[in-house]
XYZ file of C-alpha atoms in Angstrom:
733
model
C -63.768 -46.842 -103.113
C -67.540 -46.656 -100.638
C -65.382 -47.541 -97.980
C -63.109 -44.741 -99.028
C -64.943 -41.879 -99.201
C -66.686 -42.451 -96.157
C -63.281 -42.681 -93.576
C -62.347 -39.727 -95.952
C -65.560 -37.688 -94.832
C -65.516 -38.677 -90.744
C -61.695 -37.204 -90.976
C -62.714 -34.183 -93.131
C -65.578 -34.110 -90.302
C -64.064 -34.613 -86.951
C -61.173 -32.361 -88.598
C -64.146 -29.751 -88.448
C -64.545 -30.716 -84.970
C -61.750 -30.173 -83.621
C -60.993 -26.517 -85.258
C -64.435 -25.537 -83.607
C -63.944 -22.199 -81.791
C -64.283 -23.108 -77.911
C -67.643 -23.331 -76.106
C -67.929 -20.139 -74.635
C -71.313 -21.044 -71.995
C -68.630 -23.413 -70.106
C -67.002 -20.359 -69.220
C -67.925 -18.795 -65.530
C -68.612 -15.043 -65.609
C -66.415 -12.585 -63.782
C -68.965 -12.518 -60.291
C -68.335 -16.472 -60.312
C -64.835 -16.401 -61.310
C -63.600 -13.935 -58.620
C -65.573 -15.900 -55.953
C -63.775 -18.925 -57.215
C -60.440 -17.477 -56.641
C -61.143 -15.843 -53.608
C -61.789 -19.194 -52.552
C -57.962 -20.086 -52.489
C -56.913 -17.440 -50.368
C -54.343 -16.645 -48.674
C -52.787 -17.016 -52.010
C -49.304 -16.482 -50.429
C -46.459 -16.166 -52.892
C -45.322 -20.765 -53.400
C -48.040 -21.041 -51.446
C -51.346 -23.213 -51.496
C -53.750 -20.964 -52.091
C -51.322 -19.769 -55.284
C -50.828 -23.930 -56.547
C -54.561 -23.763 -56.584
C -54.810 -20.784 -58.342
C -52.310 -21.913 -61.251
C -54.311 -25.304 -61.529
C -57.474 -22.901 -62.045
C -55.717 -20.613 -64.851
C -54.494 -24.010 -66.178
C -57.821 -25.230 -66.782
C -59.476 -22.651 -67.686
C -57.434 -21.749 -70.713
C -56.867 -25.424 -71.913
C -60.957 -25.163 -71.967
C -60.870 -22.145 -74.264
C -58.263 -23.691 -76.594
C -55.264 -21.902 -75.577
C -51.772 -23.647 -75.064
C -49.539 -21.810 -71.885
C -45.877 -21.391 -71.446
C -44.167 -22.000 -67.981
C -41.413 -20.515 -66.252
C -39.393 -21.141 -63.075
C -36.639 -18.973 -61.445
C -34.415 -21.938 -60.514
C -32.166 -20.505 -63.212
C -32.999 -16.372 -62.269
C -30.241 -14.952 -61.624
C -29.374 -12.675 -57.862
C -33.096 -13.833 -56.858
C -34.790 -16.937 -55.910
C -38.946 -17.981 -55.641
C -40.664 -21.267 -55.601
C -43.684 -19.827 -57.493
C -43.809 -19.640 -61.008
C -44.374 -17.152 -64.497
C -47.714 -18.627 -66.343
C -47.966 -17.014 -70.408
C -50.817 -17.148 -72.584
C -50.968 -16.340 -76.142
C -54.026 -15.271 -78.155
C -52.008 -14.852 -81.272
C -53.350 -11.690 -83.387
C -53.277 -10.990 -87.537
C -49.438 -8.480 -86.103
C -47.012 -10.251 -84.169
C -47.110 -6.419 -82.998
C -47.435 -7.859 -78.923
C -49.546 -6.583 -76.482
C -48.849 -8.009 -72.484
C -51.498 -7.951 -70.013
C -49.308 -8.982 -66.608
C -51.033 -9.727 -63.522
C -49.672 -10.601 -60.148
C -50.861 -14.292 -59.009
C -50.028 -13.986 -55.628
C -50.851 -10.748 -52.866
C -48.783 -10.124 -49.882
C -48.141 -11.770 -47.069
C -50.503 -11.171 -44.515
C -53.204 -9.167 -46.725
C -56.757 -8.822 -45.461
C -59.022 -11.418 -47.529
C -60.861 -8.351 -49.295
C -57.765 -6.369 -50.352
C -56.787 -10.648 -51.652
C -55.925 -9.214 -55.841
C -58.556 -11.880 -56.683
C -60.530 -9.538 -58.485
C -57.474 -8.717 -60.637
C -56.858 -12.373 -61.754
C -60.742 -13.062 -62.144
C -60.304 -10.109 -64.663
C -58.327 -11.353 -66.538
C -59.530 -14.667 -67.234
C -62.519 -13.021 -68.485
C -60.440 -11.137 -70.821
C -59.100 -14.378 -72.060
C -62.337 -15.398 -72.730
C -63.584 -12.387 -75.001
C -60.063 -12.640 -76.925
C -60.252 -17.009 -77.418
C -64.149 -15.798 -79.258
C -62.265 -12.797 -81.095
C -58.698 -12.919 -82.654
C -57.439 -9.582 -81.476
C -55.898 -7.119 -84.146
C -52.072 -7.705 -82.815
C -50.951 -10.428 -80.586
C -51.686 -10.582 -77.051
C -50.355 -12.472 -73.958
C -51.383 -12.992 -70.349
C -49.535 -12.491 -68.132
C -49.677 -13.778 -64.500
C -46.443 -13.385 -62.548
C -45.192 -14.954 -59.362
C -42.787 -13.348 -56.650
C -44.504 -10.411 -57.239
C -45.556 -8.386 -53.809
C -43.117 -8.995 -51.441
C -41.330 -5.435 -50.081
C -37.915 -7.184 -50.138
C -35.078 -6.433 -52.745
C -35.006 -7.119 -56.017
C -39.059 -7.492 -56.136
C -40.810 -7.785 -58.362
C -39.740 -11.467 -59.509
C -41.905 -12.232 -61.611
C -41.554 -9.344 -64.183
C -38.127 -9.237 -64.071
C -37.342 -12.767 -64.753
C -40.103 -11.811 -67.897
C -38.619 -8.728 -68.787
C -35.028 -10.706 -69.040
C -35.874 -13.342 -71.425
C -38.365 -10.945 -72.722
C -36.760 -10.595 -76.964
C -37.021 -7.601 -78.555
C -37.862 -8.572 -81.709
C -41.400 -6.132 -82.978
C -43.036 -3.194 -81.202
C -44.757 -4.946 -77.741
C -46.351 -2.695 -74.841
C -46.927 -4.181 -71.228
C -50.287 -3.136 -69.313
C -49.966 -4.265 -65.543
C -53.482 -4.890 -63.681
C -52.995 -5.196 -60.412
C -56.569 -4.567 -58.806
C -56.711 -5.535 -54.853
C -60.261 -4.910 -54.253
C -63.499 -4.503 -56.423
C -64.550 -0.839 -55.824
C -61.418 0.635 -55.328
C -60.581 3.970 -57.013
C -58.284 3.341 -60.162
C -54.589 5.052 -60.370
C -52.748 5.137 -63.504
C -49.025 4.460 -62.828
C -46.708 6.357 -65.389
C -43.782 6.416 -64.401
C -40.749 5.271 -62.653
C -36.910 6.285 -62.034
C -35.701 7.850 -64.940
C -38.145 6.232 -67.294
C -41.615 7.155 -68.332
C -44.270 5.453 -70.727
C -44.831 6.963 -74.087
C -47.515 9.519 -74.396
C -48.724 7.610 -76.981
C -49.597 4.557 -74.730
C -51.333 7.501 -71.874
C -53.385 8.874 -74.679
C -54.747 6.132 -75.714
C -55.070 4.316 -73.492
C -57.176 7.650 -71.163
C -59.215 7.697 -74.392
C -60.255 4.382 -73.423
C -61.142 3.788 -70.199
C -62.934 7.475 -70.534
C -64.986 5.869 -72.986
C -66.397 3.430 -71.387
C -67.359 5.456 -67.609
C -63.746 4.450 -65.798
C -62.919 6.694 -63.211
C -59.368 6.925 -63.198
C -56.084 8.799 -61.528
C -53.089 9.177 -63.152
C -51.355 11.304 -61.015
C -48.862 13.658 -63.159
C -47.252 14.774 -59.527
C -46.592 11.313 -58.602
C -45.355 10.668 -61.763
C -43.135 13.684 -62.142
C -41.184 12.446 -59.080
C -41.433 9.333 -59.746
C -39.292 10.183 -62.875
C -36.095 11.899 -60.483
C -36.617 8.705 -58.284
C -37.536 10.427 -55.100
C -41.316 7.746 -54.851
C -40.510 4.251 -54.398
C -40.384 2.493 -58.011
C -43.970 0.561 -59.044
C -44.686 -2.564 -60.763
C -44.212 -1.689 -64.380
C -40.030 -0.662 -63.378
C -38.628 -3.208 -64.810
C -40.522 -3.248 -67.621
C -39.526 0.656 -68.285
C -36.101 -0.186 -67.368
C -35.765 -2.448 -70.550
C -36.826 0.362 -72.336
C -40.936 -1.595 -72.511
C -43.325 1.032 -72.991
C -45.723 0.252 -70.097
C -48.001 1.287 -67.827
C -49.422 -0.041 -64.392
C -53.338 -0.237 -63.870
C -53.937 -0.833 -60.498
C -57.115 -0.014 -57.605
C -55.978 2.376 -55.153
C -57.312 2.765 -51.316
C -55.843 3.814 -47.826
C -56.045 1.993 -45.043
C -59.556 1.782 -43.015
C -61.155 2.682 -46.296
C -64.036 0.895 -47.528
C -65.971 1.388 -50.904
C -69.663 2.343 -50.167
C -71.329 -0.814 -51.735
C -68.892 -3.738 -52.812
C -69.532 -3.939 -56.799
C -67.897 -5.221 -60.159
C -69.846 -3.109 -62.271
C -66.415 -0.821 -61.894
C -64.306 -4.062 -63.348
C -66.670 -5.046 -66.406
C -66.211 -1.382 -67.655
C -62.489 -2.007 -67.140
C -62.821 -4.444 -68.770
C -64.621 -3.122 -71.821
C -62.210 -0.353 -71.607
C -59.170 -2.664 -72.637
C -60.964 -4.734 -75.405
C -62.137 -0.890 -76.845
C -58.504 -0.205 -76.535
C -56.983 -3.874 -78.719
C -59.604 -3.556 -81.297
C -57.554 0.144 -81.969
C -54.688 -1.037 -82.362
C -55.451 -1.588 -86.163
C -52.535 -0.341 -87.254
C -50.387 -2.232 -84.659
C -48.616 -0.834 -81.683
C -47.026 2.678 -82.040
C -42.578 2.326 -81.565
C -42.648 5.885 -80.817
C -40.898 7.406 -77.922
C -41.646 10.783 -76.180
C -39.860 11.122 -73.162
C -39.978 14.563 -72.554
C -43.501 15.463 -72.432
C -46.016 16.717 -69.770
C -49.582 15.789 -69.292
C -52.414 17.207 -67.275
C -55.751 15.454 -66.202
C -59.127 17.643 -66.215
C -61.864 15.255 -65.310
C -61.368 11.986 -67.253
C -59.883 13.620 -70.140
C -55.699 13.209 -70.278
C -54.322 16.414 -72.070
C -50.247 15.792 -73.257
C -47.517 19.250 -74.143
C -45.266 17.362 -76.122
C -41.383 18.128 -75.783
C -42.266 20.046 -79.225
C -45.147 22.072 -78.269
C -43.589 22.747 -75.048
C -41.140 24.450 -76.576
C -43.574 26.289 -78.878
C -45.404 27.424 -76.133
C -42.054 28.346 -74.034
C -40.775 29.919 -77.164
C -44.206 31.779 -77.919
C -44.045 33.514 -74.270
C -40.740 34.793 -74.938
C -41.265 36.645 -77.989
C -44.235 37.977 -76.504
C -42.431 39.361 -73.902
C -39.562 39.920 -76.036
C -42.625 41.809 -78.173
C -43.797 44.086 -75.303
C -40.153 44.825 -74.722
C -39.944 46.767 -78.010
C -43.344 47.799 -78.598
C -42.324 49.731 -74.881
C -39.137 50.408 -75.523
C -38.563 52.954 -72.674
C -40.334 51.587 -69.666
C -38.502 47.894 -70.960
C -34.718 50.271 -70.705
C -36.060 51.345 -67.390
C -36.596 48.030 -66.043
C -33.032 47.478 -67.566
C -31.187 49.779 -65.771
C -32.780 48.969 -62.469
C -31.678 45.470 -62.372
C -28.351 46.393 -63.460
C -27.784 48.937 -60.949
C -29.573 47.023 -57.435
C -28.554 43.182 -59.346
C -27.561 42.675 -55.730
C -30.670 42.885 -54.415
C -31.838 39.373 -55.541
C -29.272 36.752 -53.830
C -29.466 38.995 -50.360
C -33.169 38.540 -50.643
C -32.559 35.143 -51.407
C -29.935 34.519 -48.449
C -32.424 35.594 -45.953
C -35.048 33.948 -47.223
C -32.423 31.084 -46.627
C -31.715 31.912 -43.277
C -35.114 32.426 -42.273
C -36.101 29.340 -43.018
C -33.341 27.488 -41.871
C -34.497 29.158 -39.012
C -38.350 27.705 -39.060
C -36.634 24.072 -39.620
C -34.745 23.901 -36.505
C -37.402 25.127 -34.302
C -39.558 22.245 -36.058
C -36.457 19.691 -35.009
C -37.046 21.570 -31.438
C -40.091 20.872 -31.402
C -39.707 17.171 -32.134
C -36.908 16.134 -30.434
C -38.263 17.662 -27.205
C -42.120 15.299 -28.210
C -39.183 12.370 -28.251
C -40.860 11.698 -31.358
C -38.484 12.410 -34.747
C -41.310 11.217 -36.917
C -44.310 12.623 -35.747
C -44.689 15.161 -38.719
C -45.264 11.902 -41.020
C -48.916 11.755 -38.700
C -49.913 15.353 -40.034
C -47.639 16.271 -43.037
C -49.939 18.719 -44.548
C -49.457 20.834 -41.107
C -46.274 20.480 -40.607
C -45.707 22.014 -44.091
C -48.016 24.807 -43.203
C -46.582 26.179 -39.831
C -42.772 26.352 -42.196
C -44.711 28.465 -44.824
C -46.451 30.681 -42.435
C -43.488 30.875 -40.345
C -41.077 31.667 -43.327
C -43.373 34.326 -44.558
C -43.639 35.559 -41.096
C -40.362 36.047 -40.242
C -40.038 37.126 -43.595
C -42.604 40.033 -43.650
C -40.815 40.763 -40.156
C -37.793 41.569 -41.827
C -38.769 43.197 -44.818
C -39.963 46.180 -42.818
C -36.717 47.976 -41.576
C -34.377 47.180 -44.980
C -36.949 46.829 -47.656
C -36.734 50.438 -47.629
C -33.250 51.533 -46.118
C -30.569 48.750 -47.804
C -32.711 46.832 -50.909
C -33.802 48.765 -53.403
C -35.717 51.634 -53.468
C -37.494 51.626 -57.306
C -40.222 49.344 -56.744
C -39.884 48.586 -60.313
C -36.967 46.523 -59.654
C -39.278 43.489 -57.944
C -40.802 43.450 -60.054
C -37.666 42.688 -63.043
C -36.527 40.576 -60.819
C -38.717 37.772 -60.192
C -39.603 37.468 -63.961
C -35.851 37.442 -64.050
C -35.916 34.761 -61.358
C -38.424 32.875 -63.124
C -36.887 32.995 -66.750
C -33.236 31.142 -64.722
C -35.422 28.838 -63.476
C -36.955 27.843 -66.956
C -33.591 27.366 -68.811
C -32.068 26.150 -65.776
C -35.710 23.218 -65.488
C -35.329 22.807 -69.038
C -32.436 21.086 -69.140
C -32.417 19.116 -66.158
C -35.786 17.652 -66.742
C -38.040 20.181 -68.606
C -40.874 18.642 -67.474
C -40.487 19.874 -64.133
C -40.467 23.746 -66.340
C -43.917 24.180 -66.440
C -44.394 24.977 -63.160
C -42.310 27.915 -63.144
C -43.774 28.753 -66.916
C -47.007 29.116 -64.846
C -45.052 31.159 -62.697
C -43.521 33.849 -65.214
C -46.917 34.038 -67.561
C -48.570 35.403 -64.194
C -45.442 37.170 -63.362
C -45.037 38.929 -66.612
C -48.894 40.438 -66.462
C -48.262 41.264 -62.859
C -45.808 43.481 -64.682
C -47.315 45.066 -67.336
C -51.587 45.332 -65.608
C -51.559 49.372 -64.588
C -54.843 48.095 -61.620
C -53.690 47.147 -58.171
C -56.793 44.625 -58.087
C -55.480 43.283 -60.811
C -52.086 42.333 -60.098
C -52.737 41.185 -56.353
C -54.735 38.838 -58.299
C -51.811 37.441 -60.632
C -49.768 37.591 -57.131
C -52.737 34.627 -56.229
C -52.624 32.757 -59.296
C -49.051 32.439 -60.039
C -48.370 29.852 -57.219
C -51.273 27.632 -57.437
C -49.308 24.604 -59.522
C -46.850 25.143 -56.759
C -49.351 25.395 -53.965
C -51.020 22.327 -55.366
C -48.062 20.505 -55.823
C -46.928 20.492 -52.439
C -50.309 19.543 -51.256
C -50.235 16.452 -53.659
C -46.740 15.168 -52.140
C -47.926 16.144 -47.972
C -51.627 14.106 -48.360
C -50.425 11.040 -50.587
C -47.887 9.733 -48.540
C -44.464 10.721 -50.285
C -42.674 10.939 -47.488
C -39.101 11.426 -48.909
C -40.354 14.280 -51.749
C -41.994 15.685 -48.168
C -39.367 15.474 -46.253
C -37.489 17.280 -48.487
C -38.546 20.410 -48.393
C -39.566 19.878 -44.083
C -36.338 18.889 -43.038
C -33.791 19.560 -45.504
C -31.472 22.123 -43.605
C -29.052 23.346 -46.501
C -30.283 21.037 -50.000
C -34.304 21.765 -48.995
C -34.115 24.799 -47.962
C -32.311 25.902 -50.678
C -34.586 24.477 -53.807
C -37.414 26.159 -50.788
C -36.048 29.305 -51.027
C -35.779 29.310 -54.220
C -39.287 28.558 -54.982
C -40.631 31.314 -53.020
C -38.299 33.953 -54.122
C -39.936 34.880 -56.934
C -43.018 35.642 -55.195
C -42.491 37.467 -52.079
C -40.353 39.383 -54.959
C -43.810 40.221 -56.579
C -44.934 40.936 -52.477
C -42.597 43.084 -52.030
C -43.395 45.292 -55.771
C -47.237 45.234 -54.272
C -46.290 46.509 -51.040
C -44.762 50.021 -52.880
C -48.236 50.783 -54.627
C -50.283 50.553 -51.583
C -51.062 53.364 -49.734
C -51.651 52.644 -45.500
C -55.098 53.866 -44.270
C -53.318 56.241 -41.855
C -51.615 59.389 -43.434
C -47.408 58.780 -42.807
C -47.323 55.331 -42.767
C -45.645 52.932 -44.888
C -45.877 49.096 -45.893
C -49.256 48.304 -45.490
C -49.257 44.525 -47.349
C -46.432 43.983 -44.991
C -47.851 44.866 -42.195
C -50.745 42.845 -42.978
C -48.941 39.588 -44.922
C -46.895 39.585 -41.503
C -50.070 39.435 -39.779
C -51.963 37.243 -41.114
C -48.568 34.955 -41.191
C -48.430 35.539 -37.067
C -51.434 34.529 -36.962
C -51.779 30.673 -39.144
C -48.638 30.313 -37.239
C -49.795 30.642 -33.735
C -52.462 28.530 -35.061
C -51.125 26.225 -36.135
C -48.494 25.851 -34.075
C -50.754 25.531 -31.242
C -52.813 22.633 -33.278
C -49.503 20.631 -33.138
C -48.938 21.505 -30.021
C -51.911 19.620 -29.001
C -51.865 17.082 -31.111
C -51.363 13.371 -30.268
C -51.394 10.536 -32.777
C -51.956 7.548 -30.395
C -53.558 6.670 -26.878
C -56.394 4.362 -26.496
C -58.247 5.713 -28.574
C -55.829 4.966 -30.997
C -53.636 2.259 -29.511
C -49.465 2.890 -30.779
C -48.756 0.210 -33.247
C -45.334 -2.174 -32.332
C -43.766 -4.698 -33.407
C -42.083 -7.522 -31.126
C -39.319 -8.899 -32.846
C -38.081 -12.447 -30.895
C -34.605 -13.845 -31.769
C -33.466 -17.216 -31.528
C -29.879 -18.335 -32.508
C -29.295 -21.690 -32.541
C -25.740 -21.237 -32.224
C -25.076 -20.284 -28.636
C -28.631 -21.243 -27.450
C -29.938 -18.308 -26.865
C -33.472 -16.320 -26.904
C -34.335 -12.858 -26.763
C -37.230 -10.917 -27.603
C -37.195 -7.084 -28.325
C -39.969 -4.437 -28.504
C -40.137 -1.945 -31.996
C -41.685 1.230 -33.134
C -41.975 3.441 -34.949
C -44.020 6.288 -33.085
C -43.108 8.333 -29.747
C -40.509 6.155 -27.441
C -41.938 3.949 -24.941
C -40.039 3.734 -22.011
C -41.436 -0.486 -19.994
C -44.110 -2.236 -21.124
C -45.640 -4.995 -19.774
C -46.132 -8.144 -21.852
C -47.637 -11.928 -21.230
C -46.067 -14.967 -21.735
C -47.826 -17.770 -21.756
C -48.075 -18.156 -18.373
C -45.906 -15.324 -16.692
C -45.442 -11.803 -16.888
C -42.647 -10.127 -17.882
C -41.589 -6.228 -18.716
C -39.540 -4.730 -21.626
C -37.764 -1.562 -20.196
C -35.846 -0.598 -23.496
C -33.287 -3.169 -23.491
C -33.978 -7.105 -25.099
C -35.181 -9.053 -23.088
C -33.557 -12.643 -22.033
C -35.762 -15.463 -22.758
C -35.135 -19.358 -21.829
C -34.076 -21.268 -24.322
C -36.064 -25.205 -24.873
C -33.066 -26.978 -26.505
C -35.464 -29.711 -26.687
C -37.468 -28.130 -29.406
C -35.832 -25.782 -31.282
C -37.991 -24.186 -34.090
C -35.575 -25.217 -36.710
C -33.561 -28.432 -37.246
C -30.500 -29.220 -40.095
C -29.732 -32.446 -41.282
C -26.932 -32.907 -43.089
C -25.808 -35.777 -45.397
C -22.497 -35.706 -47.156
C -21.229 -38.090 -50.418
C -18.009 -37.821 -51.958
C -17.006 -38.848 -55.333
C -13.884 -37.893 -57.450
C -12.590 -35.763 -54.834
C -15.718 -34.239 -54.444
C -17.977 -33.401 -51.956
C -22.003 -33.807 -52.322
C -23.266 -31.393 -49.385
C -27.216 -31.584 -48.800
C -28.598 -30.239 -45.745
C -32.762 -30.420 -45.134
C -33.997 -27.867 -43.350
C -36.797 -28.066 -41.190
C -39.186 -25.587 -39.215
C -41.943 -25.853 -36.281
C -43.378 -22.902 -37.647
C -44.045 -21.152 -40.963
C -40.512 -19.836 -42.296
C -41.202 -15.922 -44.396
C -37.550 -15.841 -45.480
C -34.256 -17.442 -45.681
C -30.794 -16.871 -46.069
C -27.789 -19.095 -46.498
C -24.376 -18.249 -46.938
C -21.218 -20.725 -47.317
C -17.587 -19.226 -45.727
C -14.963 -21.102 -46.644
C -10.899 -20.091 -44.940
C -9.929 -21.186 -48.461
C -10.766 -20.199 -51.857
C -14.351 -21.287 -52.725
C -15.713 -22.969 -55.429
C -18.735 -24.659 -56.695
C -19.202 -27.547 -59.093
C -23.465 -28.066 -58.837
C -26.132 -26.573 -56.201
C -29.565 -27.260 -56.603
C -30.433 -23.241 -56.255
C -28.987 -19.842 -57.324
C -25.703 -19.017 -55.989
C -24.023 -15.887 -56.069
C -20.257 -15.468 -55.477
C -18.940 -13.075 -53.292
C -15.580 -11.326 -52.735
C -12.633 -12.652 -52.354
C -13.635 -16.443 -53.582
C -13.937 -17.358 -49.965
C -18.263 -16.912 -49.650
C -21.211 -17.540 -51.654
C -24.863 -16.646 -50.876
C -27.610 -19.213 -51.483
C -30.552 -17.842 -52.819
C -33.428 -19.484 -51.226
C -36.614 -17.487 -51.611
C -39.948 -16.371 -49.657
C -41.644 -18.689 -48.345
C -40.210 -22.280 -48.670
C -41.081 -25.811 -48.585
C -41.036 -27.883 -45.551
C -38.923 -29.359 -45.107
C -36.046 -28.220 -47.945
C -32.921 -28.878 -49.565
C -29.749 -26.245 -50.142
C -27.391 -29.611 -52.279
C -23.617 -27.921 -52.735
C -20.819 -29.545 -54.320
C -17.673 -28.715 -53.289
C -14.102 -29.861 -52.825
C -13.913 -32.760 -50.615
C -10.304 -30.319 -48.544
C -12.798 -27.315 -48.532
C -13.817 -26.536 -44.766
C -15.488 -24.241 -43.871
C -19.544 -23.117 -42.414
C -22.879 -23.144 -43.182
C -25.039 -19.680 -42.285
C -28.858 -19.624 -42.466
C -31.205 -17.231 -41.449
C -34.689 -17.599 -41.677
C -37.377 -15.184 -40.528
C -40.975 -15.979 -39.759
C -43.899 -13.573 -39.276
C -44.633 -15.831 -36.371
C -43.412 -16.089 -32.317
C -42.099 -18.737 -31.380
C -44.745 -18.780 -28.788
C -47.894 -16.202 -27.754
C -47.477 -13.020 -26.702
C -49.692 -10.348 -25.195
C -49.269 -6.950 -24.368
C -51.003 -5.586 -21.841
C -51.696 -1.612 -22.132
C -54.231 -0.727 -23.230
C -52.474 2.105 -26.120
C -50.628 -0.497 -27.361
C -51.402 -2.943 -30.184
C -49.322 -5.689 -31.614
C -48.540 -4.627 -34.951
C -46.621 -7.487 -36.548
C -44.992 -10.134 -34.523
C -40.871 -11.619 -36.083
C -39.116 -14.625 -35.243
C -35.066 -14.705 -36.670
C -33.610 -17.970 -35.915
C -30.213 -17.458 -36.480
C -28.379 -21.660 -37.059
C -24.822 -22.919 -38.556
C -23.762 -26.129 -39.190
C -20.058 -27.447 -41.398
C -18.890 -27.702 -44.859
């Protein structure tokens, strides 16, 4: 009996020992973890550095007593990667789920100080906190492979997770993408036709503000992404799957370095995330307002929901109507003037469109003369200011003879027509996308004040303040690299200029109204405001135009980047080398290849092909059984392959019984695409089983970031930015 009692006590004691919380003193701190992961550089997708990082994550989570689940891409539809996805779950008091996602690898060729190691270290540090303090909601740490490459279908890791996500509970996602310590933090809140819920933005913003984290929520970029004019962020797969998500990423421009390399901002961010998690005591909200407008002042986020925004809009309209009732005779005079001269509004709009078209043609002609259509991308704000000032100059010059002859001669007409144009803009955008209408709503408010205030100085102030949100939006677009949006207003001849004319029209109508009110200093002369505006716009156009003419983006001080592309065809045993550049056209480029020097003169160079040392070999083995033919192609390469594309073409209908990689059948049933993925192992095998009577070919297209031999450009004003080797090969089925 005593022996049995002792045994029971030992079991209880042992269970208690096993149930103890992990010893957090054994867990390295943020700095040490960051240094360990940095040592694994480079962490290319499916590379040795990423595999060592995955092993570190497994060991660290095992030390915390946390089990992990791993997923691969073997059964993924439409893509493949040799990378993996790791998920660690920390059960909370509620089933509601907060997912914190972190990319495992960095983009191929990324600099060592932008390798994203700090993001992984922060996630592991957060794991140690969660293991010692159970959260109010279930938290999943998601380490995503195959996220970074600028290729179609990416980010694959996020898509893989979303494809297996079961919507059985309220879920929110925070995507943590920190590339370098000390970089400014940016919040990604929208993707194409999708936006993060307002409550998540406000909750996260409040948590970061409370812990002293500086961030930029970029409200304008969020709007641009909603209409699909900007590249989707990493959170796009989550938002498009109706999962609440916000991205937290570091952002810096190439060549810029933080004043001091410090982890203090990351530590403050971790405090903010802990505060955010602790705030979900009532669970994760399920509401989702998709039509809100938000503003940022400092670190404070202010959100105007759809209902509040509509109340403000209706309140403003009610105020205008009340004014019209209170000053009935004045409102009736405005209405009569509008009805009598309504044709003047489309006339002015058409004239403005023609002038913008002329300004666009002038810019395009200048780019043609410089033989560099992409020159505007180097100084987009400068080109935009040239177009704007040129249009204002031409408009003011055109209005001098037209204002008192062909167009309306009643000054109040222009105030009233500006209000009508802005009201139509508000109503239209409220139907299309309400978040964009606040630009017109702001302008409508100041246009209304412009119409009612009696003093000319106050009217000038109203005219100056009315377009400020639009000007700030233009400044952001042309200084933040949003080239797709910037090109619309700058170079789109029809659609862009029609939009630009609509944006400028109400303010130019207000300018015409002001011209009636301000007397010319000299007796007997008119249109002082138009003359002054034309003079200032002419000076601005001349000065900015001179700056553009003298601007040289490249030279010995800033060598022009070029890309060398080598193509080797193992089908016809040919080898070519070409030079490409997104900059100004190149006439001749001297290149030193090994021991010889050649001149590239605009067309690909034919280089000798060494069939004794091919860059890639394919070994084919086949075995037949039960009227089936199993084909195994072992691909070996003398250089590291970046991407591999494989197509199987058959002369007859193609049937694939089995394959070791994901496959997509093409139209007509005679073509199949085998998805290999980025940075495959060397060697790798393509294993397919087809009917034994099938005849056809296997076509392989592989790329590498390294040329088959060293190439040096000898011009000091050029630099090699990238190299690409393209290999084409073929084998029989």
